[in-house]
XYZ file of N, CA and C in Angstrom:
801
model
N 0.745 20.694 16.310
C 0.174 19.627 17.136
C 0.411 18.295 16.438
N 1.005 17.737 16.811
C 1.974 16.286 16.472
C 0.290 15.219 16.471
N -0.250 15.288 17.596
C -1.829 14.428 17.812
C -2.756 14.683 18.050
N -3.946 14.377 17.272
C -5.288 14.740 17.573
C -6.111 14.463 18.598
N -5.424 13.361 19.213
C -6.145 12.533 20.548
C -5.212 12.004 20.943
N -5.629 11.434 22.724
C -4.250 10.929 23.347
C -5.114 10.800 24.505
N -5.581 8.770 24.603
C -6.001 8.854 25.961
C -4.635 8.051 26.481
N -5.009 7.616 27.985
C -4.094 7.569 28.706
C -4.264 6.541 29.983
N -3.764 5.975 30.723
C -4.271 5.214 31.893
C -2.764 4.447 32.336
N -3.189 4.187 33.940
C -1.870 3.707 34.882
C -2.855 2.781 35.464
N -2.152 1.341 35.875
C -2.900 0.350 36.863
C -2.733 0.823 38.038
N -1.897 2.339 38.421
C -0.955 2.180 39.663
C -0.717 3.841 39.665
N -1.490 4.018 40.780
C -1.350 5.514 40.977
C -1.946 6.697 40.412
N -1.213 8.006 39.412
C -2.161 8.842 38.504
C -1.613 9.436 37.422
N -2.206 9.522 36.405
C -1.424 9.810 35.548
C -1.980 11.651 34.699
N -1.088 12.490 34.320
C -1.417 13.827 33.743
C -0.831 13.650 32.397
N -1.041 14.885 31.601
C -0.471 15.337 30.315
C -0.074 16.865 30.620
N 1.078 16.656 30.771
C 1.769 18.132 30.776
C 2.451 18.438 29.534
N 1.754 19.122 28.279
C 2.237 19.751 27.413
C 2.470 18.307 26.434
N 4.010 18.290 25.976
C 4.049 16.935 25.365
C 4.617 16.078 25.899
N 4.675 16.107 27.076
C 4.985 14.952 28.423
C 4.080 14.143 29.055
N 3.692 13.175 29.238
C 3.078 12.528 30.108
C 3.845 11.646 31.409
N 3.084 12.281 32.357
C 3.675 11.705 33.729
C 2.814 11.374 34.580
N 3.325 9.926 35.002
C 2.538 8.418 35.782
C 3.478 8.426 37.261
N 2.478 9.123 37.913
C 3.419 9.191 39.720
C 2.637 7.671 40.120
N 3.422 6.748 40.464
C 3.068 5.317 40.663
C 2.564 5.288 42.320
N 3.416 6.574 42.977
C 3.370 6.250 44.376
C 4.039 4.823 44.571
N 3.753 4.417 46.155
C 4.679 3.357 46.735
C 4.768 1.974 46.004
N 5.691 1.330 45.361
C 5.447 0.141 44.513
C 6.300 -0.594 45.329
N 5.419 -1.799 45.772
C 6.338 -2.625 46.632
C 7.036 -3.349 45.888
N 8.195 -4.032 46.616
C 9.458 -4.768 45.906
C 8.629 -5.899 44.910
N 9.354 -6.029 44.014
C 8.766 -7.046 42.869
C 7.663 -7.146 42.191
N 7.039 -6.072 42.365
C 5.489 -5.093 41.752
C 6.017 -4.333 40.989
N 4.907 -4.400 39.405
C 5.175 -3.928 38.683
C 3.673 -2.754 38.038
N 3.985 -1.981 37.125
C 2.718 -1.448 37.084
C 2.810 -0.990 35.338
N 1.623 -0.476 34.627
C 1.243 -1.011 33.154
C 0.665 0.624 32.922
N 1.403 1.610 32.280
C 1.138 2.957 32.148
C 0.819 2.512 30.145
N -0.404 2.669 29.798
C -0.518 2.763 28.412
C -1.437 4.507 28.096
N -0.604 4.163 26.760
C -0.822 5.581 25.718
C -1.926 5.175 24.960
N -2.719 5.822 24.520
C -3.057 5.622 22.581
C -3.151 6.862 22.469
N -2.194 7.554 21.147
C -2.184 8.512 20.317
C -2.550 8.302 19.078
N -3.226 9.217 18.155
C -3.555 9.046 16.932
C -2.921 10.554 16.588
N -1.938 9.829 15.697
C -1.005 11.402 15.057
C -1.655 12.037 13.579
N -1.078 13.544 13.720
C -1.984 13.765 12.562
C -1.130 13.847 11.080
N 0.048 13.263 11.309
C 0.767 13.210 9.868
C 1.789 11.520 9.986
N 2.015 11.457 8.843
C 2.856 10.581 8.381
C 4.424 10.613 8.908
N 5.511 10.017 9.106
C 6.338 10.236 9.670
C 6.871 8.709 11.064
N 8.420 9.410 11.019
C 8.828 8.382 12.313
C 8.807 9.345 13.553
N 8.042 8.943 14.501
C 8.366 9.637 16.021
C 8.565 8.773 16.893
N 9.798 9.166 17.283
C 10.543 8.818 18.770
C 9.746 8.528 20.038
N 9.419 7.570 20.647
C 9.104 7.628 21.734
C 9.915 7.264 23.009
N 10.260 8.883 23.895
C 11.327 8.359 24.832
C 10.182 8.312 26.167
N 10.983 7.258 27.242
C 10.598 6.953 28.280
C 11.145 7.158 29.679
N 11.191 7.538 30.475
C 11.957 7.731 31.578
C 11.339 7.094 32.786
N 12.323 6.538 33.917
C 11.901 6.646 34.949
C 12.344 6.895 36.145
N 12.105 7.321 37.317
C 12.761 8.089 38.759
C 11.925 7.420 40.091
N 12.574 7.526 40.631
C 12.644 7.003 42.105
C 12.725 7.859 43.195
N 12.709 8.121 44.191
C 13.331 8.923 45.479
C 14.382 8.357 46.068
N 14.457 7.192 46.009
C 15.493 6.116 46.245
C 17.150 6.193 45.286
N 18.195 5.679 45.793
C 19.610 6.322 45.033
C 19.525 5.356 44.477
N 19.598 5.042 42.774
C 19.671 3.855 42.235
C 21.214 4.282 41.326
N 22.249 2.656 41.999
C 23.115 2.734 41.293
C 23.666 2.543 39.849
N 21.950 1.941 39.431
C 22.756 2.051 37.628
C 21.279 2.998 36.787
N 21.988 3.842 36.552
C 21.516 4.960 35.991
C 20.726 4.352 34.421
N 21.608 3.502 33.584
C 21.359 3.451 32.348
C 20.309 2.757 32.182
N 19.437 1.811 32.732
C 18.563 1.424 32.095
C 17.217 1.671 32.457
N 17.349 3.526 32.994
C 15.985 4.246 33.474
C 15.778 4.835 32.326
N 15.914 5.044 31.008
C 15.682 5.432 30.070
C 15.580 4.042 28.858
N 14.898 4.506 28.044
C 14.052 3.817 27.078
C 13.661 4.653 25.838
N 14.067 4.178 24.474
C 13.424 4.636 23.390
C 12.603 3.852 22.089
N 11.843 4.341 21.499
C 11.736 3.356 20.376
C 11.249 4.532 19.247
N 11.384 4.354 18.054
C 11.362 4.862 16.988
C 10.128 4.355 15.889
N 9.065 4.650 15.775
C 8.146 4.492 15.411
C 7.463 4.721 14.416
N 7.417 4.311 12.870
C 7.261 4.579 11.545
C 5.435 4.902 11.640
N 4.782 6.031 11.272
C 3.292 6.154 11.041
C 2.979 6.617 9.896
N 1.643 5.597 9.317
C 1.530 5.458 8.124
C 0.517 6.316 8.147
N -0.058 6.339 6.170
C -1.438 6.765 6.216
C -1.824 5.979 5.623
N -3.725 5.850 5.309
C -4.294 4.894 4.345
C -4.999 6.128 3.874
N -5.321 5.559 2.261
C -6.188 6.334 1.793
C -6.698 5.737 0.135
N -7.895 6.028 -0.003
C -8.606 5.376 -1.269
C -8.894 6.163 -2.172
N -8.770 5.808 -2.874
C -9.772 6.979 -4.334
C -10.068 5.291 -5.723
N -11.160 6.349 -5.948
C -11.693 5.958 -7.024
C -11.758 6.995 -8.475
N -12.922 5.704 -9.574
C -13.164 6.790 -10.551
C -14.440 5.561 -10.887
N -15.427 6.149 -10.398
C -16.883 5.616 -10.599
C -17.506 5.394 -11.922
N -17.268 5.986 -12.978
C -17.342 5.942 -14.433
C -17.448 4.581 -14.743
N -18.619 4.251 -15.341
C -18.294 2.959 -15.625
C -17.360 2.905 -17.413
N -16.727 1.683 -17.529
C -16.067 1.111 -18.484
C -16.642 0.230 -19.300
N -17.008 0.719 -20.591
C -17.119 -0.227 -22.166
C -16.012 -1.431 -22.271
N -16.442 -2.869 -22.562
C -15.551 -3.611 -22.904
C -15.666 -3.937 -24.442
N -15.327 -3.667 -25.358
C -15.570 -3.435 -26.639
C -14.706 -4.856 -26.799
N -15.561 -5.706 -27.950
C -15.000 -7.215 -28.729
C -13.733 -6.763 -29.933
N -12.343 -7.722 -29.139
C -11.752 -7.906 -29.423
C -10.875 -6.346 -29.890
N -10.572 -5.283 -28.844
C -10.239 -4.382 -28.841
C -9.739 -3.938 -27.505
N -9.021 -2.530 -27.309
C -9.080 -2.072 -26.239
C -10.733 -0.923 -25.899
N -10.601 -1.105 -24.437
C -12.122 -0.724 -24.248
C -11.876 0.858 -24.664
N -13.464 1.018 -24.288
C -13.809 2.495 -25.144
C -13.463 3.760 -24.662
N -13.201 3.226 -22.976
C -12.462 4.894 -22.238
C -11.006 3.715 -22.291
N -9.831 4.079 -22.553
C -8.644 3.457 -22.694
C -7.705 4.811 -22.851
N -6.671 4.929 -21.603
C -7.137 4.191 -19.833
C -8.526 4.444 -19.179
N -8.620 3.863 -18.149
C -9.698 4.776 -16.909
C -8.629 5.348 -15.993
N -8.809 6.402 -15.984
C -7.901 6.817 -14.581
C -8.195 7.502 -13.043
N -7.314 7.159 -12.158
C -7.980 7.088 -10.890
C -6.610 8.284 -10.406
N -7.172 9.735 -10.333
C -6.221 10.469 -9.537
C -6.103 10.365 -7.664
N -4.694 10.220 -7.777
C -4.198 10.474 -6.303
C -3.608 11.773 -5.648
N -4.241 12.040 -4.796
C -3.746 13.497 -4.259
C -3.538 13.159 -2.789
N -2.675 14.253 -2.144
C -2.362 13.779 -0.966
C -1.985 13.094 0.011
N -1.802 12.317 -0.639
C -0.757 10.765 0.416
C 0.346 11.646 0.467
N 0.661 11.415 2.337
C 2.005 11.482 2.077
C 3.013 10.590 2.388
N 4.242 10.321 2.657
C 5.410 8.885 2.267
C 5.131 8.377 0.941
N 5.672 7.108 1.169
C 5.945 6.378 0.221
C 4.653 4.875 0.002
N 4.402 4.671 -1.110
C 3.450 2.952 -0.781
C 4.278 2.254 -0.273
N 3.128 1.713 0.825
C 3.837 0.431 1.332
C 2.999 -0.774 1.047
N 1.928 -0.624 0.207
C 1.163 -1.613 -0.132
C -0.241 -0.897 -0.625
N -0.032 -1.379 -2.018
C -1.756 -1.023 -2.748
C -2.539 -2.285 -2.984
N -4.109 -1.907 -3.274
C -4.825 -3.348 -3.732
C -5.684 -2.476 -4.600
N -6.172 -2.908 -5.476
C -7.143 -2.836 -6.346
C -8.646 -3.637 -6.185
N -9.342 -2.524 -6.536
C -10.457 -3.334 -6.487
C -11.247 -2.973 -7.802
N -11.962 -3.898 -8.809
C -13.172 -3.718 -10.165
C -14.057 -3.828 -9.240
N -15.102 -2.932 -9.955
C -16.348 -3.009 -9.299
C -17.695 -3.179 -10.523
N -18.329 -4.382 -10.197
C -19.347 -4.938 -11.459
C -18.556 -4.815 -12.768
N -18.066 -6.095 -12.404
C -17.093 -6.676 -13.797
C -17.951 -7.550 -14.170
N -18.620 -7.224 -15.473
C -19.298 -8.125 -16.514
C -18.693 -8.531 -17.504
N -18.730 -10.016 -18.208
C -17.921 -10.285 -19.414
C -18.442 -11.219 -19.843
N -18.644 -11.389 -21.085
C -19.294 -13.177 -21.383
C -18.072 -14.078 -22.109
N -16.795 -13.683 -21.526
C -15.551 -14.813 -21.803
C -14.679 -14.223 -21.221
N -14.588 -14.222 -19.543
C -13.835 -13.616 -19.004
C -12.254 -14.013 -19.521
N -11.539 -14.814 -20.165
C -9.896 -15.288 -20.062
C -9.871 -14.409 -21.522
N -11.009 -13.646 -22.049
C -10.467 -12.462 -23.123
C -9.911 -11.608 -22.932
N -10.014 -11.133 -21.458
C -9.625 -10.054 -20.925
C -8.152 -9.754 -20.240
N -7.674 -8.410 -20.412
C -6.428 -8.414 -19.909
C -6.438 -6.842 -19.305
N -5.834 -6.772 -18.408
C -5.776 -5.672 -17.389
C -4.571 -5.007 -16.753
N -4.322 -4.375 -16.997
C -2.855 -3.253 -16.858
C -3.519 -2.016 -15.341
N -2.068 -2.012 -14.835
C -2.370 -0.671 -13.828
C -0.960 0.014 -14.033
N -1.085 0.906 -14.644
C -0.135 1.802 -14.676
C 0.345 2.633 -13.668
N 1.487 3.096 -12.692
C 1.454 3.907 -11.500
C 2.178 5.347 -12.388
N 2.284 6.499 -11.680
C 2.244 7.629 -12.101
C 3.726 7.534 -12.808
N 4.587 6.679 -12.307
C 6.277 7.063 -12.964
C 6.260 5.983 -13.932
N 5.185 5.151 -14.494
C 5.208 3.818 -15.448
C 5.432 2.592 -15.129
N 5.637 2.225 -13.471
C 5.423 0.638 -13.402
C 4.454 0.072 -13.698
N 4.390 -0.877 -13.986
C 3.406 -2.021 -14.604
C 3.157 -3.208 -13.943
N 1.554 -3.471 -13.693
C 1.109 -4.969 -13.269
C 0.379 -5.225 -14.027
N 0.184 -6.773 -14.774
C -0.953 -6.842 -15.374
C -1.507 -7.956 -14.239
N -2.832 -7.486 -13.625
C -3.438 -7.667 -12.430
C -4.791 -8.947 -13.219
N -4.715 -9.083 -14.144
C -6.100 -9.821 -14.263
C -5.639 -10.525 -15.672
N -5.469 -11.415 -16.670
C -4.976 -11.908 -18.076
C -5.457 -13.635 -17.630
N -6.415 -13.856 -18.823
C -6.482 -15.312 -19.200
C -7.393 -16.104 -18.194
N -7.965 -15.329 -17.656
C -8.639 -16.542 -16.476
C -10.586 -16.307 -16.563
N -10.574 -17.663 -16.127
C -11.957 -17.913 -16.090
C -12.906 -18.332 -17.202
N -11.699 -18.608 -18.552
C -12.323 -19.208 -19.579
C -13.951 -18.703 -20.153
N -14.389 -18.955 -20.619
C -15.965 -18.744 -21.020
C -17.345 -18.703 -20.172
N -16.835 -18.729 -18.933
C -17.761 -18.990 -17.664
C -18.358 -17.354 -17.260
N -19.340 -17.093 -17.601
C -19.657 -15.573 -17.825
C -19.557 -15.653 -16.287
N -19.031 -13.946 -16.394
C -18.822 -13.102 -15.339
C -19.821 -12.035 -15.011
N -20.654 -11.922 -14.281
C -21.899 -10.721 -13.839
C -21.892 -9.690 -13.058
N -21.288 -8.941 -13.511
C -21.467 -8.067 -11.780
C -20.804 -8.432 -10.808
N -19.528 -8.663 -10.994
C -18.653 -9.000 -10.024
C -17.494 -8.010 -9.157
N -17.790 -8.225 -8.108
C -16.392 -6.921 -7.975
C -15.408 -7.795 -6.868
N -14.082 -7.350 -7.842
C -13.009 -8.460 -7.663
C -11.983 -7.348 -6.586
N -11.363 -7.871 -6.008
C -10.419 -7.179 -5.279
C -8.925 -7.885 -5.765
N -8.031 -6.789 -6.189
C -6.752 -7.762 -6.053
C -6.054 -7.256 -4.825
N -4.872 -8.545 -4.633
C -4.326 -8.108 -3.098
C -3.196 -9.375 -2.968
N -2.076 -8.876 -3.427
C -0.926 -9.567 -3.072
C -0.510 -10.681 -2.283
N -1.483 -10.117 -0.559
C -1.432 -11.314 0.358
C -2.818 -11.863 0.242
N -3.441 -12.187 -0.949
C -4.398 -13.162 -0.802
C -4.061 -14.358 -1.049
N -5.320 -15.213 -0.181
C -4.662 -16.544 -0.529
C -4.651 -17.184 -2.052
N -5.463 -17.163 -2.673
C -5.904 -17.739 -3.920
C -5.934 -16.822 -5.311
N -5.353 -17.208 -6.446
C -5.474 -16.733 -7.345
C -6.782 -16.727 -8.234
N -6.737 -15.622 -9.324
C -7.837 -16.355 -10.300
C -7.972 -17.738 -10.676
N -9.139 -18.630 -11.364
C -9.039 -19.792 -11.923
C -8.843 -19.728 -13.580
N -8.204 -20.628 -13.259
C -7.835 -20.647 -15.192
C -9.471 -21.053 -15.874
N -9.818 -22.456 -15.512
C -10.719 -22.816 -15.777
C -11.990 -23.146 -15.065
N -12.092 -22.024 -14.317
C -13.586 -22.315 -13.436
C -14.341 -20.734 -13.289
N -15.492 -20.993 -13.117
C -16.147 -19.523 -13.073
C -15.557 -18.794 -11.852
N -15.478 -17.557 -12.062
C -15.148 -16.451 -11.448
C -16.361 -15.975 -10.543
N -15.897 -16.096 -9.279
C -17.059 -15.662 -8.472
C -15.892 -14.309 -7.583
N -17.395 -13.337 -7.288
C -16.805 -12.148 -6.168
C -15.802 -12.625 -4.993
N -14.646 -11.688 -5.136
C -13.961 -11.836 -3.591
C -12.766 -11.423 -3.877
N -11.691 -11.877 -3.390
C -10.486 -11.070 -2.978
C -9.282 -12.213 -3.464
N -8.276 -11.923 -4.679
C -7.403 -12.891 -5.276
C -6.401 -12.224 -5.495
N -5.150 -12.542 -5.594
C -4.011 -12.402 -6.062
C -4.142 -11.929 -7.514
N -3.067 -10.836 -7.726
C -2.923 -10.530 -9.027
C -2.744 -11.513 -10.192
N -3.088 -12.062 -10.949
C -2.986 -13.353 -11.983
C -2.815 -12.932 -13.505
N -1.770 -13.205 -14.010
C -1.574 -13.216 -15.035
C -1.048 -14.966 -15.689
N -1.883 -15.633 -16.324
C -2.044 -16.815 -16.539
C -0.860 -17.316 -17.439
N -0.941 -16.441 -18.335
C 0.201 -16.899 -19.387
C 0.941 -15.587 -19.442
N 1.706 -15.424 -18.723
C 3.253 -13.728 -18.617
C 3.332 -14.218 -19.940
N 3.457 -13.141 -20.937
C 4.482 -13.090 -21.650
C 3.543 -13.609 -23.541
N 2.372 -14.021 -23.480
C 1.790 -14.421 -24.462
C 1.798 -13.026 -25.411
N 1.910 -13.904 -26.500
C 2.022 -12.449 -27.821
C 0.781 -11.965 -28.163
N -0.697 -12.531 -27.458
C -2.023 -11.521 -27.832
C -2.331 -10.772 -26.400
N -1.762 -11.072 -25.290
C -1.820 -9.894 -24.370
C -1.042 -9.110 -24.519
N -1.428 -8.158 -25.744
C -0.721 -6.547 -26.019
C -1.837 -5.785 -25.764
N -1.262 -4.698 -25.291
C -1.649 -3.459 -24.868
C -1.152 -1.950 -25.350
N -2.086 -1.701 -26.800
C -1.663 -0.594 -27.430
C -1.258 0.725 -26.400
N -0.784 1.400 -27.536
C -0.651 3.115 -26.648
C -2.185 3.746 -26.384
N -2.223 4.089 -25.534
C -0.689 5.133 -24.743
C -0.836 4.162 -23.971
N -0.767 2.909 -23.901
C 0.177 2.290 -22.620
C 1.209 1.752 -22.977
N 2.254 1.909 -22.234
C 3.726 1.519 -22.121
C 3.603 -0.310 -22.755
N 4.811 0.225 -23.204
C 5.462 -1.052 -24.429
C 5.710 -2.041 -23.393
N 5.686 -3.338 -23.892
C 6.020 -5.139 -22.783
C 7.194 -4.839 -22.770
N 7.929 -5.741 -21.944
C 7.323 -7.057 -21.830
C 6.279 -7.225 -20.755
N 5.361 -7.457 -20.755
C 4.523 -7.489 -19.567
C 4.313 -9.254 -18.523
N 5.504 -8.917 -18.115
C 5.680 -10.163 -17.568
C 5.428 -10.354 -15.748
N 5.213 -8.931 -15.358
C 5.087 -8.806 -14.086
C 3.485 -8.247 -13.791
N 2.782 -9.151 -12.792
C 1.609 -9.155 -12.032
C 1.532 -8.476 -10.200
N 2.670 -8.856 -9.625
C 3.103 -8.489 -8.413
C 2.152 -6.695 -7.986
N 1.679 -6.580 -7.229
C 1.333 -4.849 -6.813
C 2.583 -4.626 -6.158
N 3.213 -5.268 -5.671
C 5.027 -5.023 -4.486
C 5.254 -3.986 -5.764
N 5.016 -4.292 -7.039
C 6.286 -3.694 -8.141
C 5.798 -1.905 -7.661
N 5.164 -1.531 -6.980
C 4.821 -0.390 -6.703
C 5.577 0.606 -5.460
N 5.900 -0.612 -4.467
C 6.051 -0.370 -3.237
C 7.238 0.718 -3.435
N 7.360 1.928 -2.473
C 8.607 2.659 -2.328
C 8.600 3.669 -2.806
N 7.160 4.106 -4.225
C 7.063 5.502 -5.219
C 6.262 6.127 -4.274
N 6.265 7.851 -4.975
C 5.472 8.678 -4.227
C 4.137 8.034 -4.903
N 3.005 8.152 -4.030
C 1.438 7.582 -4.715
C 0.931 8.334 -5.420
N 1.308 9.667 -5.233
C 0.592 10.769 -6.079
C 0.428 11.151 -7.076
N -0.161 11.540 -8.342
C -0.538 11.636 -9.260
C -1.610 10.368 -10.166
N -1.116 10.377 -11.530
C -2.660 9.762 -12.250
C -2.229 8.335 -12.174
N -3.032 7.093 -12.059
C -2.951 5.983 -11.834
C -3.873 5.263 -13.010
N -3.169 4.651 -13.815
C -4.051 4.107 -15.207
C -4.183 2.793 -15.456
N -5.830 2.138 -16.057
C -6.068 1.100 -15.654
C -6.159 0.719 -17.289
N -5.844 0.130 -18.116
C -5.631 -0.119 -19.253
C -6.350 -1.755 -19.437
N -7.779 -1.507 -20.077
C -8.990 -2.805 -20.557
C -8.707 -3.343 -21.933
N -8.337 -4.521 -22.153
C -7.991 -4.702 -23.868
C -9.215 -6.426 -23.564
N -10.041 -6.848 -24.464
C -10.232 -7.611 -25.070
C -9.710 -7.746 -25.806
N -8.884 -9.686 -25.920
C -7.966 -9.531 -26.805
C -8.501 -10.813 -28.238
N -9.642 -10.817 -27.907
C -10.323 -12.072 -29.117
C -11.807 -11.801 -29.212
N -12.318 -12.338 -30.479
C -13.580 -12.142 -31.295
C -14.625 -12.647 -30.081
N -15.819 -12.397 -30.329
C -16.964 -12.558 -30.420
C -17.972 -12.434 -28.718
N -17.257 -11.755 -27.702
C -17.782 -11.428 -26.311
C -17.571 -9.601 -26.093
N -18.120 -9.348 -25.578
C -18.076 -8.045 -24.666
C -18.582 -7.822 -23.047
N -18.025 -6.521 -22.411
C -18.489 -6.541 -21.609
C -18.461 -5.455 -20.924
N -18.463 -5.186 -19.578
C -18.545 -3.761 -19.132
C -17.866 -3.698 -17.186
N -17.060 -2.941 -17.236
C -16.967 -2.602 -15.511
C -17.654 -1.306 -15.075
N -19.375 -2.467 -14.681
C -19.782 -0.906 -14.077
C -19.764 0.115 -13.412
N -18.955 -0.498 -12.039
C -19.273 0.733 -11.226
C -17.915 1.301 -10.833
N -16.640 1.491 -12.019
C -15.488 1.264 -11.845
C -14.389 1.064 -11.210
N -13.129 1.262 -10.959
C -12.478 0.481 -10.487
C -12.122 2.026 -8.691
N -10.838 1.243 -8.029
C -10.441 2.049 -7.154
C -9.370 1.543 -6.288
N -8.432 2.467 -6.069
C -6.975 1.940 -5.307
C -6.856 2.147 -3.609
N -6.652 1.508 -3.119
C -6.358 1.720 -1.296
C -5.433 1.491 -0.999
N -4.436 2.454 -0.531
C -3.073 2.720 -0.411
C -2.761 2.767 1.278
N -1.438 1.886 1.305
C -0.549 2.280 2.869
C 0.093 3.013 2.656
N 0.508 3.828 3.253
C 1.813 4.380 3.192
C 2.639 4.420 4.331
N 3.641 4.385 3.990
C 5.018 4.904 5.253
C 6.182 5.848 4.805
N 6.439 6.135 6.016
C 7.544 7.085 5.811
C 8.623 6.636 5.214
N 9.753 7.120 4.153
C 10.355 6.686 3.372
C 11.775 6.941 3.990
N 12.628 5.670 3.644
C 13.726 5.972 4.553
C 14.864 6.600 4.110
N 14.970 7.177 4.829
C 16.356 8.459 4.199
C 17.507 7.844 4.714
N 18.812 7.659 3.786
C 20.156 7.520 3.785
C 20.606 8.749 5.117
N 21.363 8.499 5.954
C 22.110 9.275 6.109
C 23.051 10.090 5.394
N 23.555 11.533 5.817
C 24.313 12.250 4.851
C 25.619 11.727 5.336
N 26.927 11.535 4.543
C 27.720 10.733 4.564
C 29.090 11.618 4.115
N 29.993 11.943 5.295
C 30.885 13.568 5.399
C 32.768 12.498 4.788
N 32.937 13.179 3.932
C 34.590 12.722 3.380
C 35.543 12.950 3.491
N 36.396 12.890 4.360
C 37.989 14.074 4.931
C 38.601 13.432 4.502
N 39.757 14.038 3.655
C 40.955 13.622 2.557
C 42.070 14.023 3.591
N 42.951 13.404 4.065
C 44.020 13.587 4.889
C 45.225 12.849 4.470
N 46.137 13.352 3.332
C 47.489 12.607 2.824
C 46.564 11.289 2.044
N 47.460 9.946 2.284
C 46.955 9.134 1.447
C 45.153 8.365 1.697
N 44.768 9.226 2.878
C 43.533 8.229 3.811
C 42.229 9.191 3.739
N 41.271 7.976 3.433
C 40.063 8.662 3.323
C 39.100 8.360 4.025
N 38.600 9.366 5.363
C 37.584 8.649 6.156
C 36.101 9.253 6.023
N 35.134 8.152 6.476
C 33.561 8.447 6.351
C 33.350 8.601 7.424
N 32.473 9.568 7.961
C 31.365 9.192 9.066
C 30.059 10.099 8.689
N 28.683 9.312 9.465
C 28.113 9.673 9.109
C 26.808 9.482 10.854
N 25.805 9.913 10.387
C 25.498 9.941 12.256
C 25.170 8.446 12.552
C-alpha cells in the first residue's frame, strides 16, 4: 500500500477510487468550462512517484497527445531525535560527556536539510564556547564559536538553521530563538577540539555541509570551553530534525565498441 489516506473531490460531477485509479466522470461540460478534480495523498514511504493523468471524451478528438499528463514527484520524510542527558561545561576544557551523542535510526533517503537545536544552554562567558556536530561519515560544522562575549547565558535553547535570518552576536547578549550557524573567527588556533573529534581545519559552519549523506547512525556534538575562569551546562540537551529526500540515482549507462566508434545510451 503505496498510501495511508487519500481524500478526494471534483467541482463537477463524481468522483470514485477504483483500486489505484481514481476516476472523475465530469458529465456534460459545456464549451469553455472547466472543472478542478483534487487529490490529497499521504504516502507511507520515501521515494519519487509518478503521477499520471488521463483524459476521455465521447466526442472524436483529433489530437490525441495532450490527453495525457505526468509529473514525477520526490516524497520526503521528517524526523527528530534527541539525547536528553544534560551536558557539564567544565572551565577551560572539553566538557565532561565529550561527545554527547544523538543516534539516528530509520530515515530513509538522503538529508535534505538538518537544524539543530541546544536546549537550556547556560554559560557565564558565552564567546568561551565552541561547538562541533559531527555526522556519522565525519563532516564537520562548528555551529556555535566566539559569540556573545561575557553576557551570561541562562537557560537558553538556541536553534540553529541555515535559512535563518540572523546570526549569533559577537558582542551582545544571547537571547532564545532561532540563528544561523556562527562561527566568529573560522580558523582561530584556541578553537581546537581534542580527540576523538576529527582533526581542523575547522573552517566550515554551514549544516548544507551535510546535505546528500545517509542520516543514519551516531551524530556527535563535541563542547570545548576554550579559556579560564567560567563554566556552564546544556541542560536539557541537544537534538537534530531532519528532511529527507529521495536520492538521485545516475542512470545506468550501456557501451558498444563497434571498429573505431564508441556509443552511449542510457534511458
Amino acid at each position: 500500500m503505496l498510501f495511508r489516506s487519500l481524500a478526494m473531490n471534483t467541482s463537477l460531477g463524481s468522483i470514485t477510487n477504483v483500486g489505484s485509479t481514481v476516476v472523475a466522470t465530469l458529465g456534460n461540460l459545456p464549451v469553455g468550462a472547466g472543472a478542478i478534480v483534487t487529490l490529497t495523498l499521504r504516502p507511507n514511504a520515501a521515494g519519487y512517484f509518478t503521477n499520471l493523468a488521463t483524459v476521455a471524451a465521447d466526442q472524436v478528438d483529433p489530437v490525441l497527445a495532450d490527453n495525457v499528463s505526468t509529473n514525477v514527484l520526490p516524497v520526503i520524510s521528517v524526523g527528530t531525535f534527541g539525547n536528553t542527558a544534560s551536558v557539564t561545561i567544565a572551565d577551560a576544557s572539553p566538557a565532561l560527556t565529550y561527545p554527547s551523542v544523538v543516534n539516528v535510526l530509520g530515515l530513509t533517503g538522503v538529508v535534505s536539510k538538518v537544524t539543530v537545536t541546544l536546549i537550556g544552554l547556560t554559560h557565564t562567558f558565552p564567546s568561551d564556547l565552541d561547538i562541533l556536530l559531527v555526522s556519522p561519515d565525519g563532516r564537520t560544522a562548528v555551529i556555535m564559536s566566539d559569540a556573545g562575549q561575557g553576557y551570561d547565558l541562562t537557560n537558553a535553547t538556541l536553534v540553529f538553521d541555515d535559512a535563518a535570518i540572523n546570526s549569533l552576536p559577537s558582542n551582545a547578549p544571547i537571547t532564545p530563538g532561532t540563528y544561523k550557524p556562527t562561527n566568529l573567527n573560522p580558523g582561530l588556533a584556541t578553537d581546537a577540539f581534542p580527540p576523538p573529534a576529527p582533526s581542523g581545519p575547522y573552517t566550515n559552519s554551514a549544516l548544507a555541509i551535510f546535505n546528500g549523506i545517509n542520516p543514519n547512525g551516531a551524530w556527535k556534538l563535541f563542547i570545548v570551553d576554550d579559556s579560564g575562569s567560567d563554566v556552564g551546562v546544556l541542560n536539557g540537551g541537544w537534538r537534530l530534525t531532519f528532511t529527507t529526500a529521495a536520492p538521485v540515482v545516475s542512470p545506468p549507462i550501456q557501451t558498444i565498441h563497434s571498429g573505431t566508434s564508441l556509443t552511449f545510451t542510457w534511458p
